[in-house]
Amino acid sequence: TRDRETGAHIQRTANYVKELGLHLRKQSICIDTLTLENILLMTKSAPLHDIGKMGISDTILWKPGKLTNEEYEVMKKHTLIGNRAIVGAEKLLGSEVSFLRFAKEMALFHHERWDGAGYPKGLSGESIPISARLMALADVYDALISRRVYKEAIPHETAAAMIAAESGKQFDPDVTAAFLELAGRFKEIAETYRDEVSEADREFSV
């Protein structure tokens, strides 16, 4: 109800995660975790990765310009808020749920970086769960090609080049390589699930 990013964004990122997971599985990368069942669970979990933004004020969440250092520190807390919300849901259910296992990982760790310069824990390399590594690239790609309150969309080709340049820095090199091999498929998904701008969104963006 508060998030003006569209349902199409959710469909796109979920499909990106699925394609990346299946591609890595075919290459026998993280094969123990990337079972077909787990890839399906990750795909279903992807829409929950930013649920923690419900705890961020609209003045920060929808600020049209660059965030201040103080505002950015508040925004970073959405990873912790999201993880806490999902953990709380599990407690209400009385047991851990396989579906929510990956949702917790994605919510908490999708802003970690391969080089260790991310947040909230500063994890690096393979210490970052593979579900979050997939989500990180999927989320950044979609943010780049999509219009946001603070930026215009950029072309697919430019976004792909920017992601390629971050291999081994922001992104897992294997996940980046998979993305580059799947770049055409990503573009197809983006075109299939286009954003539809409502009148309310037009008013909001003025």
Tab-separated table of N, CA, C and O in Angstrom, residues 82-169:
chain	number	residue	atom	x	y	z
A	82	GLY	N	13.204	-5.730	7.523
A	82	GLY	CA	12.578	-6.795	6.743
A	82	GLY	C	12.850	-8.163	7.320
A	82	GLY	O	11.949	-8.999	7.436
A	83	ASN	N	14.098	-8.405	7.674
A	83	ASN	CA	14.455	-9.687	8.270
A	83	ASN	C	13.699	-9.918	9.566
A	83	ASN	O	13.176	-11.011	9.820
A	84	ARG	N	13.606	-8.860	10.410
A	84	ARG	CA	12.882	-8.992	11.687
A	84	ARG	C	11.418	-9.315	11.457
A	84	ARG	O	10.818	-10.112	12.192
A	85	ALA	N	10.822	-8.696	10.448
A	85	ALA	CA	9.407	-8.932	10.162
A	85	ALA	C	9.163	-10.390	9.781
A	85	ALA	O	8.193	-11.016	10.230
A	86	ILE	N	10.064	-10.937	8.958
A	86	ILE	CA	9.892	-12.321	8.511
A	86	ILE	C	10.163	-13.302	9.644
A	86	ILE	O	9.451	-14.302	9.806
A	87	VAL	N	11.184	-13.012	10.445
A	87	VAL	CA	11.453	-13.840	11.630
A	87	VAL	C	10.246	-13.816	12.566
A	87	VAL	O	9.841	-14.841	13.127
A	88	GLY	N	9.636	-12.640	12.720
A	88	GLY	CA	8.443	-12.521	13.555
A	88	GLY	C	7.289	-13.345	13.024
A	88	GLY	O	6.537	-13.955	13.803
A	89	ALA	N	7.155	-13.380	11.702
A	89	ALA	CA	6.099	-14.202	11.102
A	89	ALA	C	6.323	-15.676	11.406
A	89	ALA	O	5.374	-16.421	11.705
A	90	GLU	N	7.570	-16.109	11.351
A	90	GLU	CA	7.885	-17.502	11.677
A	90	GLU	C	7.544	-17.826	13.127
A	90	GLU	O	7.023	-18.907	13.425
A	91	LYS	N	7.822	-16.897	14.030
A	91	LYS	CA	7.516	-17.130	15.437
A	91	LYS	C	6.020	-17.293	15.643
A	91	LYS	O	5.570	-18.115	16.448
A	92	LEU	N	5.241	-16.502	14.910
A	92	LEU	CA	3.781	-16.633	15.009
A	92	LEU	C	3.317	-17.995	14.506
A	92	LEU	O	2.363	-18.566	15.017
A	93	LEU	N	4.011	-18.505	13.491
A	93	LEU	CA	3.660	-19.815	12.945
A	93	LEU	C	4.133	-20.950	13.844
A	93	LEU	O	3.629	-22.066	13.766
A	94	GLY	N	5.137	-20.651	14.678
A	94	GLY	CA	5.614	-21.650	15.630
A	94	GLY	C	6.709	-22.551	15.116
A	94	GLY	O	7.150	-23.460	15.828
A	95	SER	N	7.170	-22.330	13.883
A	95	SER	CA	8.247	-23.156	13.340
A	95	SER	C	8.865	-22.454	12.139
A	95	SER	O	8.258	-21.556	11.553
A	96	GLU	N	10.084	-22.912	11.772
A	96	GLU	CA	10.705	-22.377	10.574
A	96	GLU	C	10.001	-22.917	9.345
A	96	GLU	O	9.523	-24.048	9.335
A	97	VAL	N	9.948	-22.088	8.293
A	97	VAL	CA	9.253	-22.452	7.063
A	97	VAL	C	10.255	-22.378	5.916
A	97	VAL	O	10.980	-21.385	5.794
A	98	SER	N	10.293	-23.408	5.088
A	98	SER	CA	11.286	-23.442	4.011
A	98	SER	C	11.164	-22.228	3.105
A	98	SER	O	12.168	-21.641	2.691
A	99	PHE	N	9.947	-21.827	2.804
A	99	PHE	CA	9.710	-20.655	1.959
A	99	PHE	C	10.343	-19.409	2.563
A	99	PHE	O	10.995	-18.628	1.867
A	100	LEU	N	10.202	-19.239	3.876
A	100	LEU	CA	10.687	-18.035	4.525
A	100	LEU	C	12.192	-18.064	4.785
A	100	LEU	O	12.789	-17.021	5.045
A	101	ARG	N	12.805	-19.230	4.688
A	101	ARG	CA	14.262	-19.304	4.844
A	101	ARG	C	14.941	-18.376	3.842
A	101	ARG	O	15.810	-17.573	4.193
A	102	PHE	N	14.533	-18.468	2.583
A	102	PHE	CA	15.168	-17.656	1.547
A	102	PHE	C	14.684	-16.215	1.595
A	102	PHE	O	15.443	-15.293	1.271
A	103	ALA	N	13.456	-16.020	2.021
A	103	ALA	CA	12.960	-14.645	2.177
A	103	ALA	C	13.778	-13.900	3.221
A	103	ALA	O	14.120	-12.726	3.039
A	104	LYS	N	14.110	-14.571	4.326
A	104	LYS	CA	14.945	-13.958	5.370
A	104	LYS	C	16.323	-13.596	4.824
A	104	LYS	O	16.837	-12.508	5.080
A	105	GLU	N	16.930	-14.513	4.082
A	105	GLU	CA	18.250	-14.265	3.509
A	105	GLU	C	18.226	-13.088	2.544
A	105	GLU	O	19.089	-12.204	2.589
A	106	MET	N	17.225	-13.071	1.674
A	106	MET	CA	17.151	-12.013	0.665
A	106	MET	C	16.907	-10.649	1.303
A	106	MET	O	17.525	-9.655	0.921
A	107	ALA	N	16.011	-10.612	2.269
A	107	ALA	CA	15.700	-9.344	2.926
A	107	ALA	C	16.927	-8.781	3.637
A	107	ALA	O	17.212	-7.581	3.554
A	108	LEU	N	17.668	-9.640	4.324
A	108	LEU	CA	18.787	-9.181	5.141
A	108	LEU	C	20.043	-8.891	4.327
A	108	LEU	O	20.764	-7.928	4.602
A	109	PHE	N	20.300	-9.690	3.299
A	109	PHE	CA	21.620	-9.666	2.670
A	109	PHE	C	21.657	-9.163	1.218
A	109	PHE	O	22.721	-9.208	0.595
A	110	HIS	N	20.546	-8.682	0.662
A	110	HIS	CA	20.574	-8.328	-0.768
A	110	HIS	C	21.358	-7.061	-1.072
A	110	HIS	O	21.572	-6.734	-2.249
A	111	HIS	N	21.830	-6.351	-0.037
A	111	HIS	CA	22.709	-5.204	-0.260
A	111	HIS	C	24.151	-5.483	0.170
A	111	HIS	O	24.972	-4.560	0.225
A	112	GLU	N	24.458	-6.745	0.461
A	112	GLU	CA	25.855	-7.115	0.682
A	112	GLU	C	26.574	-7.128	-0.672
A	112	GLU	O	25.946	-7.303	-1.722
A	113	ARG	N	27.880	-6.926	-0.645
A	113	ARG	CA	28.686	-6.897	-1.860
A	113	ARG	C	29.734	-8.005	-1.830
A	113	ARG	O	30.251	-8.359	-0.767
A	114	TRP	N	30.066	-8.516	-2.990
A	114	TRP	CA	31.064	-9.578	-3.104
A	114	TRP	C	32.392	-9.156	-2.474
A	114	TRP	O	33.095	-9.968	-1.874
A	115	ASP	N	32.734	-7.852	-2.583
A	115	ASP	CA	34.011	-7.368	-2.050
A	115	ASP	C	33.952	-6.993	-0.572
A	115	ASP	O	34.937	-6.520	0.002
A	116	GLY	N	32.807	-7.188	0.061
A	116	GLY	CA	32.687	-6.944	1.499
A	116	GLY	C	32.323	-5.521	1.880
A	116	GLY	O	32.242	-5.208	3.069
A	117	ALA	N	32.070	-4.662	0.897
A	117	ALA	CA	31.784	-3.252	1.181
A	117	ALA	C	30.291	-2.950	1.297
A	117	ALA	O	29.908	-1.783	1.316
A	118	GLY	N	29.460	-3.982	1.385
A	118	GLY	CA	28.021	-3.767	1.466
A	118	GLY	C	27.517	-3.686	2.892
A	118	GLY	O	28.286	-3.505	3.833
A	119	TYR	N	26.204	-3.813	3.047
A	119	TYR	CA	25.572	-3.735	4.370
A	119	TYR	C	24.431	-4.736	4.437
A	119	TYR	O	23.985	-5.231	3.410
A	120	PRO	N	23.949	-5.122	5.643
A	120	PRO	CA	24.252	-4.544	6.959
A	120	PRO	C	25.405	-5.225	7.695
A	120	PRO	O	25.886	-4.713	8.697
A	121	LYS	N	25.881	-6.381	7.219
A	121	LYS	CA	26.873	-7.157	7.971
A	121	LYS	C	28.279	-7.074	7.392
A	121	LYS	O	29.218	-7.548	8.019
A	122	GLY	N	28.442	-6.503	6.213
A	122	GLY	CA	29.762	-6.460	5.592
A	122	GLY	C	30.275	-7.825	5.184
A	122	GLY	O	31.482	-8.067	5.183
A	123	LEU	N	29.363	-8.728	4.807
A	123	LEU	CA	29.779	-10.051	4.350
A	123	LEU	C	30.470	-9.936	2.995
A	123	LEU	O	30.271	-8.962	2.260
A	124	SER	N	31.259	-10.955	2.650
A	124	SER	CA	31.934	-10.950	1.359
A	124	SER	C	31.932	-12.342	0.756
A	124	SER	O	31.777	-13.349	1.466
A	125	GLY	N	32.117	-12.396	-0.547
A	125	GLY	CA	32.269	-13.660	-1.250
A	125	GLY	C	31.169	-14.655	-0.956
A	125	GLY	O	29.994	-14.301	-0.854
A	126	GLU	N	31.577	-15.909	-0.799
A	126	GLU	CA	30.607	-16.983	-0.626
A	126	GLU	C	29.984	-17.018	0.761
A	126	GLU	O	29.110	-17.853	1.016
A	127	SER	N	30.403	-16.124	1.660
A	127	SER	CA	29.716	-16.027	2.947
A	127	SER	C	28.336	-15.384	2.775
A	127	SER	O	27.485	-15.498	3.662
A	128	ILE	N	28.106	-14.737	1.645
A	128	ILE	CA	26.786	-14.190	1.323
A	128	ILE	C	25.948	-15.330	0.747
A	128	ILE	O	26.373	-15.982	-0.211
A	129	PRO	N	24.770	-15.614	1.287
A	129	PRO	CA	23.945	-16.699	0.746
A	129	PRO	C	23.681	-16.502	-0.743
A	129	PRO	O	23.502	-15.375	-1.214
A	130	ILE	N	23.666	-17.591	-1.487
A	130	ILE	CA	23.476	-17.505	-2.933
A	130	ILE	C	22.142	-16.849	-3.284
A	130	ILE	O	22.048	-16.118	-4.272
A	131	SER	N	21.115	-17.072	-2.472
A	131	SER	CA	19.818	-16.438	-2.748
A	131	SER	C	19.955	-14.917	-2.771
A	131	SER	O	19.379	-14.233	-3.635
A	132	ALA	N	20.728	-14.370	-1.837
A	132	ALA	CA	20.926	-12.923	-1.767
A	132	ALA	C	21.816	-12.427	-2.895
A	132	ALA	O	21.653	-11.310	-3.394
A	133	ARG	N	22.786	-13.257	-3.321
A	133	ARG	CA	23.642	-12.866	-4.444
A	133	ARG	C	22.830	-12.768	-5.735
A	133	ARG	O	23.052	-11.870	-6.557
A	134	LEU	N	21.897	-13.688	-5.916
A	134	LEU	CA	21.007	-13.617	-7.084
A	134	LEU	C	20.112	-12.393	-7.000
A	134	LEU	O	19.938	-11.656	-7.984
A	135	MET	N	19.555	-12.172	-5.817
A	135	MET	CA	18.629	-11.058	-5.622
A	135	MET	C	19.330	-9.733	-5.817
A	135	MET	O	18.758	-8.789	-6.376
A	136	ALA	N	20.567	-9.634	-5.366
A	136	ALA	CA	21.317	-8.382	-5.477
A	136	ALA	C	21.436	-7.942	-6.926
A	136	ALA	O	21.174	-6.784	-7.275
A	137	LEU	N	21.834	-8.868	-7.788
A	137	LEU	CA	21.991	-8.495	-9.195
A	137	LEU	C	20.639	-8.222	-9.840
A	137	LEU	O	20.489	-7.246	-10.588
A	138	ALA	N	19.653	-9.068	-9.563
A	138	ALA	CA	18.321	-8.868	-10.139
A	138	ALA	C	17.750	-7.511	-9.753
A	138	ALA	O	17.176	-6.794	-10.592
A	139	ASP	N	17.926	-7.133	-8.494
A	139	ASP	CA	17.366	-5.887	-7.992
A	139	ASP	C	18.054	-4.673	-8.613
A	139	ASP	O	17.410	-3.702	-9.005
A	140	VAL	N	19.384	-4.734	-8.711
A	140	VAL	CA	20.129	-3.608	-9.285
A	140	VAL	C	19.800	-3.453	-10.762
A	140	VAL	O	19.573	-2.330	-11.244
A	141	TYR	N	19.770	-4.557	-11.494
A	141	TYR	CA	19.428	-4.465	-12.919
A	141	TYR	C	18.071	-3.803	-13.105
A	141	TYR	O	17.916	-2.889	-13.924
A	142	ASP	N	17.087	-4.248	-12.325
A	142	ASP	CA	15.749	-3.690	-12.497
A	142	ASP	C	15.688	-2.223	-12.093
A	142	ASP	O	14.982	-1.432	-12.720
A	143	ALA	N	16.437	-1.849	-11.054
A	143	ALA	CA	16.481	-0.443	-10.654
A	143	ALA	C	17.098	0.420	-11.750
A	143	ALA	O	16.642	1.537	-12.019
A	144	LEU	N	18.129	-0.103	-12.405
A	144	LEU	CA	18.792	0.659	-13.460
A	144	LEU	C	17.881	0.905	-14.657
A	144	LEU	O	17.839	2.019	-15.201
A	145	ILE	N	17.138	-0.121	-15.076
A	145	ILE	CA	16.327	0.019	-16.298
A	145	ILE	C	14.964	0.648	-16.038
A	145	ILE	O	14.200	0.877	-16.970
A	146	SER	N	14.645	0.924	-14.768
A	146	SER	CA	13.327	1.433	-14.408
A	146	SER	C	13.389	2.892	-13.980
A	146	SER	O	14.390	3.345	-13.418
A	147	ARG	N	12.315	3.605	-14.223
A	147	ARG	CA	12.212	4.974	-13.739
A	147	ARG	C	11.940	4.938	-12.242
A	147	ARG	O	11.141	4.142	-11.763
A	148	ARG	N	12.617	5.785	-11.509
A	148	ARG	CA	12.384	5.936	-10.080
A	148	ARG	C	12.121	7.410	-9.778
A	148	ARG	O	12.410	8.277	-10.600
A	149	VAL	N	11.620	7.687	-8.592
A	149	VAL	CA	11.313	9.065	-8.222
A	149	VAL	C	12.564	9.938	-8.265
A	149	VAL	O	12.485	11.146	-8.485
A	150	TYR	N	13.725	9.323	-8.100
A	150	TYR	CA	14.986	10.071	-8.047
A	150	TYR	C	15.819	9.937	-9.324
A	150	TYR	O	16.916	10.487	-9.404
A	151	LYS	N	15.343	9.187	-10.343
A	151	LYS	CA	16.148	8.966	-11.545
A	151	LYS	C	15.283	8.521	-12.721
A	151	LYS	O	14.176	8.013	-12.540
A	152	GLU	N	15.826	8.704	-13.919
A	152	GLU	CA	15.188	8.185	-15.123
A	152	GLU	C	15.717	6.775	-15.413
A	152	GLU	O	16.779	6.382	-14.910
A	153	ALA	N	14.991	6.049	-16.239
A	153	ALA	CA	15.439	4.723	-16.655
A	153	ALA	C	16.639	4.847	-17.585
A	153	ALA	O	16.793	5.849	-18.286
A	154	ILE	N	17.503	3.829	-17.597
A	154	ILE	CA	18.591	3.794	-18.561
A	154	ILE	C	18.409	2.572	-19.463
A	154	ILE	O	17.743	1.597	-19.083
A	155	PRO	N	18.997	2.577	-20.660
A	155	PRO	CA	18.815	1.460	-21.594
A	155	PRO	C	19.406	0.154	-21.072
A	155	PRO	O	20.368	0.155	-20.287
A	156	HIS	N	18.831	-0.952	-21.551
A	156	HIS	CA	19.296	-2.289	-21.165
A	156	HIS	C	20.790	-2.454	-21.400
A	156	HIS	O	21.507	-2.968	-20.531
A	157	GLU	N	21.276	-2.033	-22.558
A	157	GLU	CA	22.680	-2.228	-22.899
A	157	GLU	C	23.604	-1.497	-21.917
A	157	GLU	O	24.653	-2.033	-21.531
A	158	THR	N	23.208	-0.292	-21.528
A	158	THR	CA	24.007	0.464	-20.561
A	158	THR	C	24.001	-0.222	-19.200
A	158	THR	O	25.041	-0.326	-18.535
A	159	ALA	N	22.830	-0.696	-18.790
A	159	ALA	CA	22.715	-1.400	-17.511
A	159	ALA	C	23.566	-2.661	-17.502
A	159	ALA	O	24.258	-2.957	-16.511
A	160	ALA	N	23.544	-3.412	-18.599
A	160	ALA	CA	24.334	-4.642	-18.682
A	160	ALA	C	25.825	-4.337	-18.570
A	160	ALA	O	26.572	-5.055	-17.884
A	161	ALA	N	26.269	-3.265	-19.209
A	161	ALA	CA	27.682	-2.884	-19.141
A	161	ALA	C	28.069	-2.462	-17.733
A	161	ALA	O	29.169	-2.784	-17.251
A	162	MET	N	27.180	-1.751	-17.047
A	162	MET	CA	27.457	-1.317	-15.677
A	162	MET	C	27.573	-2.517	-14.744
A	162	MET	O	28.446	-2.561	-13.867
A	163	ILE	N	26.705	-3.504	-14.929
A	163	ILE	CA	26.761	-4.705	-14.087
A	163	ILE	C	28.027	-5.499	-14.386
A	163	ILE	O	28.696	-5.988	-13.468
A	164	ALA	N	28.375	-5.629	-15.654
A	164	ALA	CA	29.596	-6.348	-16.029
A	164	ALA	C	30.820	-5.723	-15.364
A	164	ALA	O	31.730	-6.431	-14.909
A	165	ALA	N	30.845	-4.401	-15.274
A	165	ALA	CA	31.979	-3.693	-14.671
A	165	ALA	C	32.090	-3.942	-13.169
A	165	ALA	O	33.147	-3.717	-12.576
A	166	GLU	N	30.998	-4.422	-12.553
A	166	GLU	CA	30.990	-4.668	-11.107
A	166	GLU	C	31.249	-6.135	-10.747
A	166	GLU	O	31.149	-6.511	-9.586
A	167	SER	N	31.580	-6.954	-11.732
A	167	SER	CA	31.897	-8.355	-11.460
A	167	SER	C	33.104	-8.442	-10.542
A	167	SER	O	34.140	-7.814	-10.780
A	168	GLY	N	32.959	-9.208	-9.455
A	168	GLY	CA	34.036	-9.341	-8.485
A	168	GLY	C	34.134	-8.188	-7.510
A	168	GLY	O	34.963	-8.218	-6.601
A	169	LYS	N	33.316	-7.178	-7.690
A	169	LYS	CA	33.270	-6.043	-6.768
A	169	LYS	C	31.906	-6.041	-6.071
A	169	LYS	O	31.794	-6.493	-4.938
